[in-house]
Tab-separated table of C-alpha atoms in Angstrom:
chain	number	residue	atom	x	y	z
A	1061	MET	CA	-8.926	8.801	-14.767
A	1062	GLU	CA	-11.650	6.281	-14.051
A	1063	GLU	CA	-14.322	6.759	-11.395
A	1064	LYS	CA	-16.148	3.470	-10.967
A	1065	ASN	CA	-17.989	1.188	-8.586
A	1066	PHE	CA	-17.152	-2.442	-7.864
A	1067	GLU	CA	-19.719	-4.331	-5.765
A	1068	GLY	CA	-20.576	-1.192	-3.782
A	1069	LEU	CA	-16.946	-0.079	-3.508
A	1070	LYS	CA	-16.268	3.149	-5.385
A	1071	TYR	CA	-12.741	3.735	-6.595
A	1072	LEU	CA	-10.419	5.991	-8.555
A	1073	LEU	CA	-8.048	4.551	-11.131
A	1074	LEU	CA	-5.519	7.222	-12.062
A	1075	PHE	CA	-3.221	6.900	-15.061
A	1076	PRO	CA	0.188	8.486	-15.709
A	1077	LYS	CA	0.711	10.995	-18.470
A	1078	ASP	CA	1.020	9.492	-21.961
A	1079	PHE	CA	-0.578	6.243	-20.808
A	1080	GLN	CA	-0.735	3.675	-23.613
A	1081	GLN	CA	-3.173	0.788	-23.298
A	1082	ASP	CA	-0.920	-1.554	-25.278
A	1083	GLN	CA	1.908	-1.165	-22.744
A	1084	THR	CA	2.228	-2.496	-19.181
A	1085	TYR	CA	2.609	-0.415	-16.027
A	1086	PRO	CA	3.201	-1.035	-12.321
A	1087	MET	CA	0.231	-0.336	-10.055
A	1088	VAL	CA	0.243	1.233	-6.593
A	1089	ILE	CA	-2.811	0.565	-4.405
A	1090	PHE	CA	-3.536	3.128	-1.700
A	1091	LEU	CA	-5.939	2.497	1.204
A	1092	HIS	CA	-7.015	5.704	2.946
A	1093	GLY	CA	-7.641	6.311	6.642
A	1094	ALA	CA	-10.907	6.657	8.559
A	1095	GLY	CA	-11.273	10.382	7.944
A	1096	THR	CA	-11.958	9.896	4.220
A	1097	ARG	CA	-14.757	7.319	4.584
A	1098	GLY	CA	-18.021	8.065	2.820
A	1099	ASP	CA	-19.433	8.192	-0.700
A	1100	SER	CA	-17.542	11.153	-2.172
A	1101	LEU	CA	-14.916	10.288	-4.764
A	1102	GLU	CA	-14.264	14.012	-5.040
A	1103	ARG	CA	-13.224	14.044	-1.381
A	1104	LEU	CA	-11.056	10.979	-1.946
A	1105	GLY	CA	-9.376	12.770	-4.836
A	1106	ARG	CA	-8.552	15.663	-2.500
A	1107	ASN	CA	-7.023	13.340	0.101
A	1108	ALA	CA	-3.500	14.651	0.756
A	1109	ASN	CA	-1.900	11.242	0.366
A	1110	VAL	CA	-3.741	10.522	-2.867
A	1111	ARG	CA	-2.409	13.839	-4.118
A	1112	ARG	CA	1.150	13.011	-3.013
A	1113	LEU	CA	1.000	9.653	-4.779
A	1114	GLN	CA	-0.599	11.214	-7.844
A	1115	GLU	CA	2.085	13.916	-8.069
A	1116	ARG	CA	4.720	11.219	-8.615
A	1117	GLN	CA	2.835	9.190	-11.211
A	1118	ASP	CA	4.259	10.818	-14.324
A	1119	ALA	CA	7.897	10.643	-13.227
A	1120	ARG	CA	7.607	7.077	-11.955
A	1121	CYS	CA	5.055	5.925	-14.528
A	1122	TYR	CA	2.658	3.891	-12.371
A	1123	ILE	CA	-1.104	3.494	-12.233
A	1124	LEU	CA	-2.735	4.473	-8.936
A	1125	LEU	CA	-5.729	2.550	-7.599
A	1126	ALA	CA	-7.506	4.309	-4.719
A	1127	PRO	CA	-10.686	2.616	-3.441
A	1128	LEU	CA	-13.136	4.438	-1.170
A	1129	CYS	CA	-14.332	2.776	2.036
A	1130	PRO	CA	-18.050	3.686	2.430
A	1131	GLY	CA	-18.146	3.125	6.188
A	1132	GLY	CA	-16.899	0.874	8.931
A	1133	ASP	CA	-13.359	-0.277	8.164
A	1134	TRP	CA	-11.484	-2.084	5.417
A	1135	ASN	CA	-12.025	-5.494	7.015
A	1136	GLU	CA	-15.769	-5.059	6.543
A	1137	TRP	CA	-15.181	-4.377	2.841
A	1138	MET	CA	-12.419	-6.917	2.298
A	1139	LYS	CA	-14.391	-9.189	-0.042
A	1140	PRO	CA	-15.174	-6.465	-2.629
A	1141	LEU	CA	-11.690	-5.012	-2.110
A	1142	VAL	CA	-10.113	-8.352	-3.005
A	1143	GLY	CA	-12.422	-8.595	-6.007
A	1144	LEU	CA	-11.550	-5.075	-7.147
A	1145	VAL	CA	-7.814	-5.719	-6.969
A	1146	GLU	CA	-8.257	-9.033	-8.749
A	1147	SER	CA	-10.213	-7.379	-11.566
A	1148	CYS	CA	-7.558	-4.672	-11.972
A	1149	ARG	CA	-4.754	-7.248	-11.961
A	1150	ALA	CA	-6.458	-8.947	-14.894
A	1151	ARG	CA	-6.223	-5.860	-17.113
A	1152	SER	CA	-3.734	-6.244	-19.939
A	1153	TYR	CA	-1.900	-3.010	-19.138
A	1154	ILE	CA	-1.113	-3.957	-15.514
A	1155	ASP	CA	2.284	-5.521	-14.850
A	1156	LYS	CA	1.303	-8.334	-12.481
A	1157	THR	CA	4.873	-8.616	-11.200
A	1158	ARG	CA	4.861	-4.989	-10.012
A	1159	ILE	CA	1.781	-4.348	-7.874
A	1160	TYR	CA	2.396	-2.449	-4.634
A	1161	LEU	CA	0.242	-1.948	-1.558
A	1162	THR	CA	0.255	0.907	0.938
A	1163	GLY	CA	-2.107	2.727	3.279
A	1164	ASN	CA	-2.249	4.837	6.422
A	1165	SER	CA	-4.042	4.449	9.769
A	1166	MET	CA	-7.233	2.479	8.996
A	1167	GLY	CA	-5.600	1.934	5.621
A	1168	GLY	CA	-2.484	0.697	7.387
A	1169	TYR	CA	-4.602	-1.984	9.022
A	1170	GLY	CA	-6.150	-2.689	5.635
A	1171	THR	CA	-2.698	-3.001	4.069
A	1172	TRP	CA	-1.627	-5.625	6.590
A	1173	ALA	CA	-4.935	-7.509	6.203
A	1174	LEU	CA	-5.010	-7.542	2.400
A	1175	ALA	CA	-1.331	-8.470	2.208
A	1176	CYS	CA	-1.926	-11.407	4.564
A	1177	LEU	CA	-4.839	-12.616	2.424
A	1178	ARG	CA	-3.094	-12.354	-0.951
A	1179	PRO	CA	0.672	-12.078	-0.328
A	1180	ASP	CA	1.484	-13.495	-3.757
A	1181	TRP	CA	-0.243	-10.574	-5.504
A	1182	PHE	CA	2.128	-7.896	-4.261
A	1183	ALA	CA	5.763	-7.056	-4.944
A	1184	ALA	CA	6.133	-4.995	-1.723
A	1185	ALA	CA	4.006	-3.301	0.935
A	1186	MET	CA	4.254	-0.129	3.045
A	1187	PRO	CA	1.750	-0.039	5.954
A	1188	ILE	CA	1.753	3.216	7.918
A	1189	CYS	CA	0.657	3.549	11.571
A	1190	GLY	CA	-1.509	0.434	11.398
A	1191	GLY	CA	-1.479	-3.091	12.738
A	1192	GLY	CA	-2.913	-6.526	12.190
A	1193	VAL	CA	-3.316	-10.031	13.532
A	1194	PRO	CA	0.258	-11.084	14.370
A	1195	ALA	CA	-0.404	-14.792	13.747
A	1196	PHE	CA	-1.314	-13.979	10.145
A	1197	GLY	CA	2.055	-12.302	9.641
A	1198	ARG	CA	3.543	-15.722	8.974
A	1199	THR	CA	1.971	-15.600	5.514
A	1200	LEU	CA	4.192	-12.638	4.604
A	1201	VAL	CA	7.596	-14.339	4.604
A	1202	ASP	CA	8.085	-13.716	0.874
A	1203	LEU	CA	6.790	-10.140	0.816
A	1204	PRO	CA	9.199	-7.217	1.399
A	1205	ILE	CA	7.613	-4.873	3.947
A	1206	ARG	CA	8.559	-1.421	5.172
A	1207	ALA	CA	6.306	-0.308	8.026
A	1208	PHE	CA	6.234	3.156	9.598
A	1209	HIS	CA	4.995	4.506	12.917
A	1210	GLY	CA	5.327	7.618	15.039
A	1211	LEU	CA	6.537	6.897	18.558
A	1212	LYS	CA	4.200	9.558	19.941
A	1213	ASP	CA	1.139	8.039	18.258
A	1214	GLN	CA	-1.708	8.055	20.798
A	1215	LEU	CA	-4.344	6.618	18.445
A	1216	VAL	CA	-2.557	3.455	17.301
A	1217	ASP	CA	0.106	2.092	19.625
A	1218	PRO	CA	3.448	1.636	17.780
A	1219	ILE	CA	3.633	-1.814	19.356
A	1220	GLU	CA	1.037	-2.911	16.781
A	1221	SER	CA	3.460	-2.320	13.923
A	1222	LEU	CA	6.314	-3.828	15.911
A	1223	GLU	CA	4.385	-7.033	16.631
A	1224	MET	CA	3.603	-7.558	12.951
A	1225	VAL	CA	7.193	-6.921	11.899
A	1226	LYS	CA	8.501	-9.301	14.572
A	1227	VAL	CA	6.296	-12.153	13.392
A	1228	VAL	CA	7.312	-11.686	9.760
A	1229	ASN	CA	11.009	-11.688	10.617
A	1230	ARG	CA	10.809	-14.575	13.085
A	1231	SER	CA	9.042	-16.581	10.394
A	1232	GLY	CA	11.941	-16.024	8.002
A	1233	GLY	CA	10.634	-12.964	6.171
A	1234	TYR	CA	12.014	-9.492	5.566
A	1235	ALA	CA	10.214	-6.626	7.235
A	1236	GLU	CA	11.585	-3.389	8.599
A	1237	LEU	CA	10.024	-0.862	10.924
A	1238	ILE	CA	10.930	2.798	10.661
A	1239	LEU	CA	10.023	4.772	13.767
A	1240	PHE	CA	9.707	8.556	13.941
A	1241	PRO	CA	10.613	9.657	17.499
A	1242	GLU	CA	8.896	13.048	17.270
A	1243	CYS	CA	5.851	12.077	15.182
A	1244	SER	CA	2.361	11.378	16.458
A	1245	HIS	CA	-0.296	9.598	14.419
A	1246	ASN	CA	0.061	11.514	11.158
A	1247	CYS	CA	3.555	10.389	10.189
A	1248	TRP	CA	2.223	9.582	6.711
A	1249	ALA	CA	3.012	13.077	5.427
A	1250	THR	CA	6.690	12.397	6.081
A	1251	VAL	CA	6.517	8.941	4.499
A	1252	TYR	CA	4.763	9.930	1.283
A	1253	SER	CA	6.935	13.037	0.857
A	1254	ASP	CA	10.198	11.074	0.954
A	1255	GLU	CA	11.352	10.024	-2.526
A	1256	LYS	CA	13.508	7.258	-1.053
A	1257	ASN	CA	10.377	5.384	0.004
A	1258	TYR	CA	9.159	5.377	-3.600
A	1259	ASP	CA	12.598	4.185	-4.712
A	1260	TRP	CA	12.355	1.336	-2.217
A	1261	LEU	CA	8.773	0.344	-2.989
A	1262	LEU	CA	9.102	0.342	-6.764
A	1263	SER	CA	12.408	-1.553	-6.754
A	1264	PHE	CA	10.742	-4.928	-6.138
A	1265	THR	CA	8.989	-7.418	-8.380
A	1266	THR	CA	7.247	-10.685	-7.530
A	1267	GLU	CA	10.000	-12.414	-9.495
A	1268	ARG	CA	12.565	-11.316	-6.893
A	1269	LYS	CA	15.128	-13.709	-5.530
A	1270	LYS	CA	15.680	-14.061	-1.811
A	1271	THR	CA	19.230	-12.720	-2.025
A	1272	GLU	CA	17.967	-9.628	-3.854
A	1273	VAL	CA	15.422	-8.964	-1.102
A	1274	GLU	CA	18.149	-9.212	1.520
A	1275	GLU	CA	20.181	-6.569	-0.316
A	1276	LEU	CA	17.283	-4.152	-0.787
A	1277	ILE	CA	15.348	-4.459	2.452
A	1278	GLY	CA	17.742	-2.596	4.741
A	1279	ASP	CA	17.854	-2.957	8.514
A	1280	CYS	CA	15.197	-5.005	10.280
A	1281	TYR	CA	13.914	-4.019	13.687
A	1282	GLY	CA	12.496	-6.366	16.297
């Protein structure tokens, strides 16, 4: 495990068991929600979603990158976040064709924003109960996306996820929205506890063909 700082942005880089530096591994990037903001990497390490993602590292053999937002939101820290991801992508043991992006709440917004800025970096993305700037969704036509939202969410309106998914699909992309009728804002526990979502996320590479995306993406909503 690495605990480091990149241009004021602290982060955890967690490795699977039996990691070998001369091999290559997929990388999952997780952006946390507002409740974890601060300067404590120890608190970030105790984040329930970090723990859920970490618990699956050995079986699925991926590296987990979890940056810590010091304050404000991810948009305010987007420049160092982009730099951090770029520096990790450059490491010899990262498989550049298999980098995945996900996050919840504030991190869901961050997932949409970072994906829109650098869509070519990621093999697939899973934003949870977030939203973005719909016009920017047109940049995501080549990125498989599975978004999630609870229909009873009173903090972030589910329409925000729906609007992003609509733009991606109307632009010729492949995005799906999975809605949880009985969930409020914290639907992320359900998402990160479902092994099928890991199967879906890790099935893609940036070398995918359009026909392969159509077969894997599932039903599109909106």
